[in-house]
Structures are given as C-alpha cells and as structure tokens.
Coordinates of C-alpha atoms and ligand atoms in Angstrom, one line a residue:
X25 CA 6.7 -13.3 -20.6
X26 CA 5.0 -10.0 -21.1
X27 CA 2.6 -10.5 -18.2
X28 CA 2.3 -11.3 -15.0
X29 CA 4.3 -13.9 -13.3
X30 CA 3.2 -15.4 -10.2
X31 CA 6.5 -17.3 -8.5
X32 CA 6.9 -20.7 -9.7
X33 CA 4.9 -19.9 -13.2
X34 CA 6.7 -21.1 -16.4
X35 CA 4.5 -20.4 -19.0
X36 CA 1.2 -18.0 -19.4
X37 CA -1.0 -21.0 -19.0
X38 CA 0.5 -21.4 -15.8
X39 CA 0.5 -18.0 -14.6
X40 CA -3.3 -17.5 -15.4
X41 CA -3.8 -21.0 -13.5
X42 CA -2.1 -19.5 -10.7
X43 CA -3.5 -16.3 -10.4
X44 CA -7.7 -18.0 -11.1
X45 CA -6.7 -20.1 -8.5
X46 CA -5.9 -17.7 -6.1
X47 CA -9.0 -15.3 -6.8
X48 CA -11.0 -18.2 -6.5
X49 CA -9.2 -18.7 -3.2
X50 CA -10.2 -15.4 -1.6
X51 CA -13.1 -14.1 -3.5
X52 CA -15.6 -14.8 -0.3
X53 CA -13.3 -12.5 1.8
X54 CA -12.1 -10.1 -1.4
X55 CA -14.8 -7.3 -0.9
X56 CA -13.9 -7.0 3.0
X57 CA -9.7 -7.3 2.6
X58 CA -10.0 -4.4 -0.4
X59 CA -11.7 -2.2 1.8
X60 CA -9.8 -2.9 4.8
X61 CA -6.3 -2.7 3.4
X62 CA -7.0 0.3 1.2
X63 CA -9.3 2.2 4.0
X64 CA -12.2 2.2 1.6
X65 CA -9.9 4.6 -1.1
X66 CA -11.2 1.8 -3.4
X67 CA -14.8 3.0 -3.5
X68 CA -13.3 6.3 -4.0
X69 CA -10.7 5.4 -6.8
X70 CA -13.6 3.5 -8.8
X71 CA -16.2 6.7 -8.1
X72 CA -13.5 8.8 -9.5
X73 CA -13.1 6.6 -12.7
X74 CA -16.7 6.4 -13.2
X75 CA -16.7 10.6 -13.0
X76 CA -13.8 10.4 -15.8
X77 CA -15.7 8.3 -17.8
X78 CA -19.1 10.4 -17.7
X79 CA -19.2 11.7 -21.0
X80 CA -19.3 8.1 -22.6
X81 CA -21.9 6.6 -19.8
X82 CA -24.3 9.1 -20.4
X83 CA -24.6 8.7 -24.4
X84 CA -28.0 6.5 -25.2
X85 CA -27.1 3.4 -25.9
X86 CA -23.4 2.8 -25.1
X87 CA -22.4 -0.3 -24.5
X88 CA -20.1 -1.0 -21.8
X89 CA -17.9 -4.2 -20.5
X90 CA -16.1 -4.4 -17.2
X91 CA -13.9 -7.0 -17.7
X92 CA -12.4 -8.5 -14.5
X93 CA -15.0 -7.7 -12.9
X94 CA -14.3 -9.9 -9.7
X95 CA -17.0 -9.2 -7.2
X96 CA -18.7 -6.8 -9.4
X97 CA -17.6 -3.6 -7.6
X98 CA -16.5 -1.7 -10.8
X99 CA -19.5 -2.3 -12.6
X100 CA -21.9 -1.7 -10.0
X101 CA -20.4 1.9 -9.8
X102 CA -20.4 2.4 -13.9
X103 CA -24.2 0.8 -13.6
X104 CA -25.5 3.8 -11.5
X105 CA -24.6 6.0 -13.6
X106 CA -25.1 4.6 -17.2
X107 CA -28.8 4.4 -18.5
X108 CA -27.9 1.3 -20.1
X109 CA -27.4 -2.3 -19.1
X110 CA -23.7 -2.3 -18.5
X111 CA -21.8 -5.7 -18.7
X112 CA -19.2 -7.5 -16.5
X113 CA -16.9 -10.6 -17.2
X114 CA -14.5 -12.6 -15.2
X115 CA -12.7 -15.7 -15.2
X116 CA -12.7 -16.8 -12.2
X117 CA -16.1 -18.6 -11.1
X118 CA -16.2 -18.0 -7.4
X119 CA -15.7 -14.0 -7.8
X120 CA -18.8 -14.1 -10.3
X121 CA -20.9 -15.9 -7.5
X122 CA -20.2 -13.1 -5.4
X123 CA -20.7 -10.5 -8.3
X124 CA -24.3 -11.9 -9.0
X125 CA -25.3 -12.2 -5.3
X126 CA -25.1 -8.4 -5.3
X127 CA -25.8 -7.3 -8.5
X128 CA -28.7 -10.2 -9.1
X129 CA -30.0 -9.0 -12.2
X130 CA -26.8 -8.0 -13.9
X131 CA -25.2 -9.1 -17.4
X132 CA -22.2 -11.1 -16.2
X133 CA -20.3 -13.4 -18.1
X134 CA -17.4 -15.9 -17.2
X135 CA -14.5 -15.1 -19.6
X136 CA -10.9 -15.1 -19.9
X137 CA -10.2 -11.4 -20.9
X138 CA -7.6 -12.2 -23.4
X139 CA -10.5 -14.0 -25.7
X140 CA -13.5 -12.1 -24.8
X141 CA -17.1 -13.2 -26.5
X142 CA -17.7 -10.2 -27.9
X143 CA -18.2 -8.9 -31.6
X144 CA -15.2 -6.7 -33.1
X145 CA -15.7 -3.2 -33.0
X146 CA -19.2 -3.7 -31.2
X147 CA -18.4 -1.6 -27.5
X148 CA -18.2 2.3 -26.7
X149 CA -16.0 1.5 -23.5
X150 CA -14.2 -1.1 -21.6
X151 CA -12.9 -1.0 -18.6
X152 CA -10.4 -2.9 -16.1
X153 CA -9.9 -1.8 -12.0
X154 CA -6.8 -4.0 -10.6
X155 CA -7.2 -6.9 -13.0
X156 CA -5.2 -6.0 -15.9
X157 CA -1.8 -6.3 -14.2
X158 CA -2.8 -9.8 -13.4
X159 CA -3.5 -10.6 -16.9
X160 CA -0.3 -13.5 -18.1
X161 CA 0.4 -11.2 -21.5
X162 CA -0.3 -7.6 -21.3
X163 CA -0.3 -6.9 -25.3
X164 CA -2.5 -9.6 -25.6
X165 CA -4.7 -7.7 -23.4
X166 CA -4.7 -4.5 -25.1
X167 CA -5.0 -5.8 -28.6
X168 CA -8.1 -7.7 -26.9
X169 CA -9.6 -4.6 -25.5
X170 CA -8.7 -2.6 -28.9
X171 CA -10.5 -5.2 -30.9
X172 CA -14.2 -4.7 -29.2
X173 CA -14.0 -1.4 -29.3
X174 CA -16.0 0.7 -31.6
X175 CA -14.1 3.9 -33.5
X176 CA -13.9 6.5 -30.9
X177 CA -14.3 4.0 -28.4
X178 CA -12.5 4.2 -25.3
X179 CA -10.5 2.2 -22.7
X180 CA -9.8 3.0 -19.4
X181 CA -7.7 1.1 -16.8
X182 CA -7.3 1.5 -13.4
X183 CA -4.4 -0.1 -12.0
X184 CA -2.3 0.2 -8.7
X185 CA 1.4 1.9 -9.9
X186 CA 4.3 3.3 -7.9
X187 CA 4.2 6.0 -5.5
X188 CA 6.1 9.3 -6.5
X189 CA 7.2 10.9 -3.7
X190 CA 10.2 9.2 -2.0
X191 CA 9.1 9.5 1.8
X192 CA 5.5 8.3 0.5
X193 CA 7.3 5.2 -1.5
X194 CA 9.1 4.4 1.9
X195 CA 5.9 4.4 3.9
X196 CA 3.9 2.5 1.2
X197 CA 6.1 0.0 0.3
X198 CA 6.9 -0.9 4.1
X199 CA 2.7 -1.2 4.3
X200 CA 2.9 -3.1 1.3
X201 CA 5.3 -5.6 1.8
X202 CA 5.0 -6.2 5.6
X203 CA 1.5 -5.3 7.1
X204 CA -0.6 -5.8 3.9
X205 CA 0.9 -9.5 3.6
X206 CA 0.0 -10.5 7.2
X207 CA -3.8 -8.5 7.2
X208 CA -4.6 -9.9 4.0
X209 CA -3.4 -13.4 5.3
X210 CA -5.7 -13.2 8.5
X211 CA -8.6 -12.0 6.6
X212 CA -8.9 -14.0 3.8
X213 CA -6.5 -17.1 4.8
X214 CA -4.4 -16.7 1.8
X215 CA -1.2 -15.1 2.7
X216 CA 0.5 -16.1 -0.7
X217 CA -2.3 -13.9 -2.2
X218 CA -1.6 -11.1 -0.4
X219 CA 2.3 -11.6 -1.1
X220 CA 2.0 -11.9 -4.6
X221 CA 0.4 -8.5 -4.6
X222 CA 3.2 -5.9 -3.9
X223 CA 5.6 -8.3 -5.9
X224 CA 3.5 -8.2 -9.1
X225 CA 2.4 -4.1 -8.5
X226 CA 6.7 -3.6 -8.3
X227 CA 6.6 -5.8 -11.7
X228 CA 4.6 -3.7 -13.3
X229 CA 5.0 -1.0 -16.0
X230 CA 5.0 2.1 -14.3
X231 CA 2.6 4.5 -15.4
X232 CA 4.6 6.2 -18.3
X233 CA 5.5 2.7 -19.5
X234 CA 1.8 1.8 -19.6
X235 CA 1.2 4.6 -21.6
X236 CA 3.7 3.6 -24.0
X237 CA 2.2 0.3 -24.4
X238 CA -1.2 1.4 -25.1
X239 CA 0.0 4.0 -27.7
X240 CA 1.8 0.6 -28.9
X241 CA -1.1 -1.5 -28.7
X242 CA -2.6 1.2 -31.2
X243 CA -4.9 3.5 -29.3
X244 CA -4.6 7.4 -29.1
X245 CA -5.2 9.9 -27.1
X246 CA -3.4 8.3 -24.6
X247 CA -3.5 10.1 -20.6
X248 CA -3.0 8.8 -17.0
X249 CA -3.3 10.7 -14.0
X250 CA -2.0 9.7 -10.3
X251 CA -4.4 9.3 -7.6
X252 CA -2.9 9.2 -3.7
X253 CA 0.1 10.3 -4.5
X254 CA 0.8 7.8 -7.3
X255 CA -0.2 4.5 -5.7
X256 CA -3.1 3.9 -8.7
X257 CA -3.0 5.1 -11.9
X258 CA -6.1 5.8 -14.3
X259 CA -5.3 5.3 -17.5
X260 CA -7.4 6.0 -20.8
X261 CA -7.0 5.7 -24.4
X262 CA -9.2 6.1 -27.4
X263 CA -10.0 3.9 -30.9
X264 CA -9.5 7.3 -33.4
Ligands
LIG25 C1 -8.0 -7.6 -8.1 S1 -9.4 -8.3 -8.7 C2 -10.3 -6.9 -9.2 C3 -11.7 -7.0 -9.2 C4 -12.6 -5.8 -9.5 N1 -12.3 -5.3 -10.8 C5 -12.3 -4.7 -8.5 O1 -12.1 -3.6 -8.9 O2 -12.4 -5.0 -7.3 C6 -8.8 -8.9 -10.3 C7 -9.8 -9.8 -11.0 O3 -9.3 -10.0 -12.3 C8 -9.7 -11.3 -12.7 N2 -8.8 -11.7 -13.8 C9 -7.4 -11.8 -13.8 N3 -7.0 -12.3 -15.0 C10 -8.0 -12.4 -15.8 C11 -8.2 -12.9 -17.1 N4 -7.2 -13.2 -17.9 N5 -9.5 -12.9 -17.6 C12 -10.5 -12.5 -16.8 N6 -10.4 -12.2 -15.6 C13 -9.2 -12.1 -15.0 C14 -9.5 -12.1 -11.5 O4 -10.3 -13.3 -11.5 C15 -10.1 -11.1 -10.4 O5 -11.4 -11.3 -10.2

C-alpha cells in the first residue's frame, strides 16, 4: 500500500476508515492540540505558504481548493489574501462542522480527496497542509490533484517531514514520540491519534522522495524547501 497505514489497516478502505474516524474523533479539540503541540509554528508555516503562493492568489479570478481542509485553518489564511472565493473540502464531517462555524460563509464541501467533484483542468491551485500524508494511496492523490488543475496550474503541499540536523532529529523525535503522545491524549482524549502521528510522519517519503513522486505523478517545476530545521516541508509543483 502506497499510502498511509494506520496499525491494524489491511486495505486502503480500511486505512481511510481509520484515519476519518479518528479526525472525526478529535476535531472539537484539533484547533487547540495543533497550536499547543506546535507552539503556534502552525499559523506561521500556513502564513508562509500563503506568502509562497502569492503570485497565483492575487491573479483575478483564480480558483483555488484546499482540500483537507479539516477545521478550515489553511483556507482561512489563503482567503485573506485571495480576491476570490477560495474553496475547501474534507472528508471527515465533524472537522467541516468546525470549518463552517468559523468561516460561516465559506465554500466548503465534504469530499474524499482522492475523487474530488471537481471539473478536469478547471483550478489555478490546490493545496494540502498535513492531510496528504494521511491520504491511503499517495499516487492516487497526486494524479487527483494533477487532474483539476488547469495548464500552469500549481500544487502546493505542506507536510510535516524529517528533521535534518542530527541533535535537532534527537530532540524532535523524543518530543514526538513521548510528550506529543501523552499532550495530545489529555487534550483531545485520543491518545491513539496522537500515536499514529509520529509513526505515520517516520512512514513518510522524505522530502526528496516526495519530490520524486510528484515529478512521477507528472508535474514540473518541482521545489521544496525546509521550514524549522526540516520538521515540515513545502512542496510545489506546476501543470506545464
Ligand atoms: C491533520 S488534518 C489537517 C487539517 C488542515 N489542513 C490543517 O492544516 O490544520 C488532516 C485532514 O485531512 C483530512 N483527510 C485525510 N484524508 C482525506 C481524504 N482522503 N480526503 C479528504 N480529506 C482527508 C482529515 O479528515 C483531516 O481533516
């Protein structure tokens, strides 16, 4: 399986079950755990993405879809800066509640990312913050997000990767595996979550390995950069 794979998960069915299940689990608590357990970097990693992504959000007209939107976070960021509506999907239920209580007059649709609603070629950029490494077949993804995207249409995903620098690693996979686990627990009353976290980030391509894929999956101009020392990684590739 070329996706994520909760423990106990035998098929992709079962792993995107799993891992609805679980967001739907936490997603009252989700906005205060993220910015808890990251010490608000979260807001900063999404305001840096939305910087990035400038050149796109300020063309008239462009159409944007944050897909995994979960509690809307992403797409509240993109919103302030685009002058059009931007959209958001999930497919988890509960995380959309959440998404529409603060962003009440917002496009948001409940969708399984891997069969969006959404016209070929028809979108200037999509975009994905921590959801695409839970997604249960990562090609699948990408050939997804390469299909709704216009010519010269871009995707960018941000996605927690693996820390560079070896005394940083130490530190951050000690935080990760221990403290992160038992905070998350406490806040949100889903330990398993909160476990399943630093197992499926350490499952995950790093971020030259993403790269690869996306060049695979048939998009160019292909670039990442590190941000804090390597625990996230912004990736973006264009439709050429
Ligand atoms: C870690 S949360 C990230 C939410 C938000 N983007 C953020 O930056 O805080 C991951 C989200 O991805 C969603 N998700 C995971 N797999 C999905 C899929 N196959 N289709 C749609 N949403 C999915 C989950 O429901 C969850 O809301």
């Amino acid at each position: 399986m070329s996706g994520a794979t909760p423990e106990g998960a035998r098929t992709e069915q079962e792993a995107a079950r799993w891992v609805r299940g679980m967001f739907g689990r936490i997603a009252p608590r989700y906005d205060l755990a993220n910015h808890l357990l990251s010490g608000n970097l979260d807001r900063l990693w999404r305001r840096h993405t939305v910087k990035r992504l400038a050149h796109i959000l300020d063309r008239p007209g462009a159409r944007v879809l944050d897909i995994c939107c979960g509690t809307g976070d992403l797409a509240i960021a993109l919103q302030k800066r685009s002058r059009s509506r931007i959209l958001a999907s999930d497919f988890c239920h509960p995380m959309l509640v959440a998404a529409h209580r603060k962003i009440p007059g917002g496009v948001l649709f409940e969708s399984d990312a891997l069969r969006l609603p959404v016209r070929d070629a028809s979108l200037d950029l999509i975009t994905v913050a921590f959801g695409f490494r839970n997604l249960a077949n990562y090609e699948a993804g990408l050939r997804e997000m390469r299909r709704v995207l216009r010519p010269g249409g871009v995707a960018a995903i941000l996605e927690f990767s693996q820390p560079r620098n070896g005394l940083f690693a130490t530190v951050y996979g000690y935080y990760s595996r221990r403290i992160l686990p038992l905070i998350g627990g406490v806040i949100t009353g889903a330990g398993d979550a909160y476990r399943y976290l630093p197992e499926s980030i350490q499952k995950f391509p790093d971020a030259p390995g993403l790269a690869h894929q996306m060049r695979v999956a048939g998009f160019g101009k292909v670039t990442f950069e590190y941000l804090t020392g390597g625990a996230v990684a912004l990736h973006t590739g264009q439709i050429m």
